[in-house]
Amino acid sequence: MKKRVVITGLGIVAPNGVGISAFSDAIKKGISGIEFLPELRDLNFSCQLGAAPKIFEEKKREYLTDLQLRNFNSSGILYGVIAGMDALKDAGIKPALPEEEALWDLGIIFGTGISGVDKFREAIHKIDDGNVRRLGSTSVVQTMTSGVSAYLGGLIGAGNMVTANSSACATGTEALLMGYEHIAAGKAKYMLCGSTSDSGPYIWGGFDAMKVTTYKYNDAPNEVAGPMSADASGFVPGSGAGAFVLESLESAQERGATIYAEILGGAINNGGQRNGGSMTAPNSSAIQKCIKDALKVSNTAASEIDYINGHLTATIKDPDEIENWTHALGRKGKDFPYINSLKGMTGHCLSASGSVEIVSAILQLHEGFVFPNVNRENLHPKIASLISSEKISLKMQKTSLQTIVKASFGFGDVNACVIFKKI
């Protein structure tokens, strides 16, 4: 019999708040972490805006030693370590001491898109200059995709499955579902899951070249048209990390742990880059199927969904996403659930987006509020024809949520959808 799975710990490193308290306050107030970055202007980027967490040297040393930080410049691993260790602490689970046995019942699934881009660049220059022996002993672990899970595994002493996944923007949501299945099957007692993304021009440049980022607001970072706006012209690149501790409901109750939400189930699929889907464009049929499959496996009726945390990116695909939700749920107009997108405040955190946004969704479910959709005053007319504008709030609303859904849609036509319920 499958075990019921709950979330008992959260950690967040976001452009508009590091730590649950700061982040929760920021999303309630609609505080944005988007800013003008002179470095991008100097590099001739079309989009000279970005959104990256602020991590000071003192903060780094709360998690890593001076020795570990020597020659360390992987922002994604740093973000993931902070978010992951905070989630573990929030759940009330202590890492194993160096002289103790590994924690055989604790596993990690922590994903990323590209790890250690700055380290890669440094390595290329040193190799080209004939200084390969000066790369340092940590160049491999800082650049391998599983670097973040490996760092966390060592800091915690995790002895169960410790791995990384990588599915573009769907990485974080996929990691949660993979951890959910592991707990539900009784293969681990605790799973630390999440995702992270590096920051800076070497990770953001490709998106600028693709012309999917906005170029219209370089002189007005606080006025960037947000998701679902008729004025949206592309996303702002962002970065960060989100993390969550999963365990069985029975275990959480025995420990007297805080239970943020129950994971009812979810679905992952791929559109096969067919029927309108491509490497960069989603297949609407696959998106709708993913949502419907998530409802089916979680034994949830579409009418039970109170709130949607959308993937919505402030691009031309926003109206299509809304239309897919209306078809998948069979709900339109005033019958449609509340919906919002965090990307108006954090930019698009790429491989970290799913996990950062899941943390925002869980906080809303746990605390009973819906955060505002920033800079969405001019609603896209197609969206306005499909759902009631009162469901796309411009101000934070206190409201009781019981059942919510989060979906992520990523490059490669991959989709992930998960359903949570308040206990």
JSON list of N, CA, C and O in Angstrom, two decimals, residues 55-86:
[
{"chain": "A", "resi": 55, "resn": "ILE", "atom": "N", "xyz": [23.52, 37.12, -1.89]},
{"chain": "A", "resi": 55, "resn": "ILE", "atom": "CA", "xyz": [24.17, 36.28, -0.89]},
{"chain": "A", "resi": 55, "resn": "ILE", "atom": "C", "xyz": [25.49, 36.93, -0.49]},
{"chain": "A", "resi": 55, "resn": "ILE", "atom": "O", "xyz": [26.40, 37.05, -1.32]},
{"chain": "A", "resi": 56, "resn": "PHE", "atom": "N", "xyz": [25.59, 37.35, 0.74]},
{"chain": "A", "resi": 56, "resn": "PHE", "atom": "CA", "xyz": [26.80, 38.01, 1.21]},
{"chain": "A", "resi": 56, "resn": "PHE", "atom": "C", "xyz": [27.79, 36.99, 1.79]},
{"chain": "A", "resi": 56, "resn": "PHE", "atom": "O", "xyz": [27.42, 35.86, 2.10]},
{"chain": "A", "resi": 57, "resn": "GLU", "atom": "N", "xyz": [29.04, 37.41, 1.93]},
{"chain": "A", "resi": 57, "resn": "GLU", "atom": "CA", "xyz": [30.09, 36.50, 2.37]},
{"chain": "A", "resi": 57, "resn": "GLU", "atom": "C", "xyz": [29.77, 35.87, 3.73]},
{"chain": "A", "resi": 57, "resn": "GLU", "atom": "O", "xyz": [30.02, 34.68, 3.95]},
{"chain": "A", "resi": 58, "resn": "GLU", "atom": "N", "xyz": [29.21, 36.65, 4.65]},
{"chain": "A", "resi": 58, "resn": "GLU", "atom": "CA", "xyz": [28.89, 36.10, 5.97]},
{"chain": "A", "resi": 58, "resn": "GLU", "atom": "C", "xyz": [27.85, 34.98, 5.84]},
{"chain": "A", "resi": 58, "resn": "GLU", "atom": "O", "xyz": [27.90, 33.99, 6.58]},
{"chain": "A", "resi": 59, "resn": "LYS", "atom": "N", "xyz": [26.91, 35.16, 4.92]},
{"chain": "A", "resi": 59, "resn": "LYS", "atom": "CA", "xyz": [25.88, 34.13, 4.71]},
{"chain": "A", "resi": 59, "resn": "LYS", "atom": "C", "xyz": [26.49, 32.85, 4.18]},
{"chain": "A", "resi": 59, "resn": "LYS", "atom": "O", "xyz": [26.13, 31.75, 4.62]},
{"chain": "A", "resi": 60, "resn": "LYS", "atom": "N", "xyz": [27.42, 32.95, 3.26]},
{"chain": "A", "resi": 60, "resn": "LYS", "atom": "CA", "xyz": [28.06, 31.76, 2.70]},
{"chain": "A", "resi": 60, "resn": "LYS", "atom": "C", "xyz": [28.71, 30.93, 3.80]},
{"chain": "A", "resi": 60, "resn": "LYS", "atom": "O", "xyz": [28.64, 29.70, 3.80]},
{"chain": "A", "resi": 61, "resn": "ARG", "atom": "N", "xyz": [29.32, 31.63, 4.75]},
{"chain": "A", "resi": 61, "resn": "ARG", "atom": "CA", "xyz": [30.07, 30.95, 5.81]},
{"chain": "A", "resi": 61, "resn": "ARG", "atom": "C", "xyz": [29.18, 30.33, 6.89]},
{"chain": "A", "resi": 61, "resn": "ARG", "atom": "O", "xyz": [29.67, 29.64, 7.79]},
{"chain": "A", "resi": 62, "resn": "GLU", "atom": "N", "xyz": [27.90, 30.55, 6.78]},
{"chain": "A", "resi": 62, "resn": "GLU", "atom": "CA", "xyz": [26.96, 29.84, 7.65]},
{"chain": "A", "resi": 62, "resn": "GLU", "atom": "C", "xyz": [26.77, 28.40, 7.17]},
{"chain": "A", "resi": 62, "resn": "GLU", "atom": "O", "xyz": [26.31, 27.54, 7.93]},
{"chain": "A", "resi": 63, "resn": "TYR", "atom": "N", "xyz": [27.15, 28.14, 5.91]},
{"chain": "A", "resi": 63, "resn": "TYR", "atom": "CA", "xyz": [26.87, 26.84, 5.30]},
{"chain": "A", "resi": 63, "resn": "TYR", "atom": "C", "xyz": [28.13, 26.11, 4.83]},
{"chain": "A", "resi": 63, "resn": "TYR", "atom": "O", "xyz": [28.16, 24.89, 4.81]},
{"chain": "A", "resi": 64, "resn": "LEU", "atom": "N", "xyz": [29.16, 26.86, 4.44]},
{"chain": "A", "resi": 64, "resn": "LEU", "atom": "CA", "xyz": [30.38, 26.27, 3.91]},
{"chain": "A", "resi": 64, "resn": "LEU", "atom": "C", "xyz": [31.59, 26.84, 4.64]},
{"chain": "A", "resi": 64, "resn": "LEU", "atom": "O", "xyz": [31.60, 28.02, 5.03]},
{"chain": "A", "resi": 65, "resn": "THR", "atom": "N", "xyz": [32.61, 26.03, 4.81]},
{"chain": "A", "resi": 65, "resn": "THR", "atom": "CA", "xyz": [33.82, 26.48, 5.50]},
{"chain": "A", "resi": 65, "resn": "THR", "atom": "C", "xyz": [34.70, 27.28, 4.55]},
{"chain": "A", "resi": 65, "resn": "THR", "atom": "O", "xyz": [34.52, 27.27, 3.33]},
{"chain": "A", "resi": 66, "resn": "ASP", "atom": "N", "xyz": [35.68, 27.95, 5.10]},
{"chain": "A", "resi": 66, "resn": "ASP", "atom": "CA", "xyz": [36.64, 28.70, 4.27]},
{"chain": "A", "resi": 66, "resn": "ASP", "atom": "C", "xyz": [37.34, 27.76, 3.29]},
{"chain": "A", "resi": 66, "resn": "ASP", "atom": "O", "xyz": [37.60, 28.14, 2.14]},
{"chain": "A", "resi": 67, "resn": "LEU", "atom": "N", "xyz": [37.64, 26.56, 3.74]},
{"chain": "A", "resi": 67, "resn": "LEU", "atom": "CA", "xyz": [38.30, 25.59, 2.86]},
{"chain": "A", "resi": 67, "resn": "LEU", "atom": "C", "xyz": [37.38, 25.20, 1.71]},
{"chain": "A", "resi": 67, "resn": "LEU", "atom": "O", "xyz": [37.82, 25.12, 0.55]},
{"chain": "A", "resi": 68, "resn": "GLN", "atom": "N", "xyz": [36.10, 24.97, 2.01]},
{"chain": "A", "resi": 68, "resn": "GLN", "atom": "CA", "xyz": [35.15, 24.60, 0.96]},
{"chain": "A", "resi": 68, "resn": "GLN", "atom": "C", "xyz": [34.93, 25.75, -0.03]},
{"chain": "A", "resi": 68, "resn": "GLN", "atom": "O", "xyz": [34.65, 25.53, -1.21]},
{"chain": "A", "resi": 69, "resn": "LEU", "atom": "N", "xyz": [35.05, 26.98, 0.46]},
{"chain": "A", "resi": 69, "resn": "LEU", "atom": "CA", "xyz": [34.82, 28.15, -0.39]},
{"chain": "A", "resi": 69, "resn": "LEU", "atom": "C", "xyz": [36.05, 28.56, -1.19]},
{"chain": "A", "resi": 69, "resn": "LEU", "atom": "O", "xyz": [35.96, 29.43, -2.05]},
{"chain": "A", "resi": 70, "resn": "ARG", "atom": "N", "xyz": [37.18, 27.92, -0.93]},
{"chain": "A", "resi": 70, "resn": "ARG", "atom": "CA", "xyz": [38.40, 28.25, -1.67]},
{"chain": "A", "resi": 70, "resn": "ARG", "atom": "C", "xyz": [38.22, 27.83, -3.14]},
{"chain": "A", "resi": 70, "resn": "ARG", "atom": "O", "xyz": [37.87, 26.69, -3.44]},
{"chain": "A", "resi": 71, "resn": "ASN", "atom": "N", "xyz": [38.44, 28.76, -4.05]},
{"chain": "A", "resi": 71, "resn": "ASN", "atom": "CA", "xyz": [38.27, 28.52, -5.50]},
{"chain": "A", "resi": 71, "resn": "ASN", "atom": "C", "xyz": [36.84, 28.10, -5.86]},
{"chain": "A", "resi": 71, "resn": "ASN", "atom": "O", "xyz": [36.62, 27.45, -6.88]},
{"chain": "A", "resi": 72, "resn": "PHE", "atom": "N", "xyz": [35.89, 28.48, -5.01]},
{"chain": "A", "resi": 72, "resn": "PHE", "atom": "CA", "xyz": [34.48, 28.12, -5.24]},
{"chain": "A", "resi": 72, "resn": "PHE", "atom": "C", "xyz": [33.76, 29.29, -5.89]},
{"chain": "A", "resi": 72, "resn": "PHE", "atom": "O", "xyz": [33.76, 30.39, -5.35]},
{"chain": "A", "resi": 73, "resn": "ASN", "atom": "N", "xyz": [33.15, 29.08, -7.06]},
{"chain": "A", "resi": 73, "resn": "ASN", "atom": "CA", "xyz": [32.39, 30.16, -7.70]},
{"chain": "A", "resi": 73, "resn": "ASN", "atom": "C", "xyz": [31.15, 29.64, -8.43]},
{"chain": "A", "resi": 73, "resn": "ASN", "atom": "O", "xyz": [30.71, 30.24, -9.41]},
{"chain": "A", "resi": 74, "resn": "SER", "atom": "N", "xyz": [30.59, 28.55, -7.95]},
{"chain": "A", "resi": 74, "resn": "SER", "atom": "CA", "xyz": [29.37, 28.02, -8.55]},
{"chain": "A", "resi": 74, "resn": "SER", "atom": "C", "xyz": [28.15, 28.57, -7.81]},
{"chain": "A", "resi": 74, "resn": "SER", "atom": "O", "xyz": [27.81, 28.11, -6.73]},
{"chain": "A", "resi": 75, "resn": "SER", "atom": "N", "xyz": [27.51, 29.56, -8.40]},
{"chain": "A", "resi": 75, "resn": "SER", "atom": "CA", "xyz": [26.36, 30.18, -7.74]},
{"chain": "A", "resi": 75, "resn": "SER", "atom": "C", "xyz": [25.21, 29.19, -7.56]},
{"chain": "A", "resi": 75, "resn": "SER", "atom": "O", "xyz": [24.53, 29.18, -6.54]},
{"chain": "A", "resi": 76, "resn": "GLY", "atom": "N", "xyz": [25.00, 28.33, -8.55]},
{"chain": "A", "resi": 76, "resn": "GLY", "atom": "CA", "xyz": [23.90, 27.37, -8.45]},
{"chain": "A", "resi": 76, "resn": "GLY", "atom": "C", "xyz": [24.06, 26.40, -7.30]},
{"chain": "A", "resi": 76, "resn": "GLY", "atom": "O", "xyz": [23.10, 26.11, -6.58]},
{"chain": "A", "resi": 77, "resn": "ILE", "atom": "N", "xyz": [25.28, 25.89, -7.11]},
{"chain": "A", "resi": 77, "resn": "ILE", "atom": "CA", "xyz": [25.52, 24.99, -5.98]},
{"chain": "A", "resi": 77, "resn": "ILE", "atom": "C", "xyz": [25.35, 25.73, -4.67]},
{"chain": "A", "resi": 77, "resn": "ILE", "atom": "O", "xyz": [24.75, 25.21, -3.72]},
{"chain": "A", "resi": 78, "resn": "LEU", "atom": "N", "xyz": [25.84, 26.95, -4.60]},
{"chain": "A", "resi": 78, "resn": "LEU", "atom": "CA", "xyz": [25.68, 27.75, -3.38]},
{"chain": "A", "resi": 78, "resn": "LEU", "atom": "C", "xyz": [24.21, 27.93, -3.04]},
{"chain": "A", "resi": 78, "resn": "LEU", "atom": "O", "xyz": [23.79, 27.71, -1.89]},
{"chain": "A", "resi": 79, "resn": "TYR", "atom": "N", "xyz": [23.41, 28.34, -4.04]},
{"chain": "A", "resi": 79, "resn": "TYR", "atom": "CA", "xyz": [21.98, 28.54, -3.80]},
{"chain": "A", "resi": 79, "resn": "TYR", "atom": "C", "xyz": [21.33, 27.23, -3.32]},
{"chain": "A", "resi": 79, "resn": "TYR", "atom": "O", "xyz": [20.52, 27.23, -2.39]},
{"chain": "A", "resi": 80, "resn": "GLY", "atom": "N", "xyz": [21.68, 26.12, -3.98]},
{"chain": "A", "resi": 80, "resn": "GLY", "atom": "CA", "xyz": [21.07, 24.84, -3.63]},
{"chain": "A", "resi": 80, "resn": "GLY", "atom": "C", "xyz": [21.45, 24.38, -2.24]},
{"chain": "A", "resi": 80, "resn": "GLY", "atom": "O", "xyz": [20.63, 23.83, -1.51]},
{"chain": "A", "resi": 81, "resn": "VAL", "atom": "N", "xyz": [22.72, 24.60, -1.86]},
{"chain": "A", "resi": 81, "resn": "VAL", "atom": "CA", "xyz": [23.17, 24.22, -0.52]},
{"chain": "A", "resi": 81, "resn": "VAL", "atom": "C", "xyz": [22.41, 25.00, 0.54]},
{"chain": "A", "resi": 81, "resn": "VAL", "atom": "O", "xyz": [21.93, 24.44, 1.54]},
{"chain": "A", "resi": 82, "resn": "ILE", "atom": "N", "xyz": [22.26, 26.31, 0.34]},
{"chain": "A", "resi": 82, "resn": "ILE", "atom": "CA", "xyz": [21.55, 27.14, 1.33]},
{"chain": "A", "resi": 82, "resn": "ILE", "atom": "C", "xyz": [20.09, 26.71, 1.43]},
{"chain": "A", "resi": 82, "resn": "ILE", "atom": "O", "xyz": [19.56, 26.49, 2.54]},
{"chain": "A", "resi": 83, "resn": "ALA", "atom": "N", "xyz": [19.42, 26.58, 0.29]},
{"chain": "A", "resi": 83, "resn": "ALA", "atom": "CA", "xyz": [18.00, 26.20, 0.30]},
{"chain": "A", "resi": 83, "resn": "ALA", "atom": "C", "xyz": [17.81, 24.81, 0.89]},
{"chain": "A", "resi": 83, "resn": "ALA", "atom": "O", "xyz": [16.90, 24.57, 1.71]},
{"chain": "A", "resi": 84, "resn": "GLY", "atom": "N", "xyz": [18.68, 23.88, 0.50]},
{"chain": "A", "resi": 84, "resn": "GLY", "atom": "CA", "xyz": [18.55, 22.51, 0.98]},
{"chain": "A", "resi": 84, "resn": "GLY", "atom": "C", "xyz": [18.79, 22.37, 2.47]},
{"chain": "A", "resi": 84, "resn": "GLY", "atom": "O", "xyz": [18.03, 21.70, 3.18]},
{"chain": "A", "resi": 85, "resn": "MET", "atom": "N", "xyz": [19.85, 23.00, 2.97]},
{"chain": "A", "resi": 85, "resn": "MET", "atom": "CA", "xyz": [20.15, 22.91, 4.39]},
{"chain": "A", "resi": 85, "resn": "MET", "atom": "C", "xyz": [19.07, 23.62, 5.23]},
{"chain": "A", "resi": 85, "resn": "MET", "atom": "O", "xyz": [18.73, 23.17, 6.33]},
{"chain": "A", "resi": 86, "resn": "ASP", "atom": "N", "xyz": [18.53, 24.72, 4.70]},
{"chain": "A", "resi": 86, "resn": "ASP", "atom": "CA", "xyz": [17.45, 25.42, 5.42]},
{"chain": "A", "resi": 86, "resn": "ASP", "atom": "C", "xyz": [16.19, 24.55, 5.48]},
{"chain": "A", "resi": 86, "resn": "ASP", "atom": "O", "xyz": [15.49, 24.54, 6.51]}
]
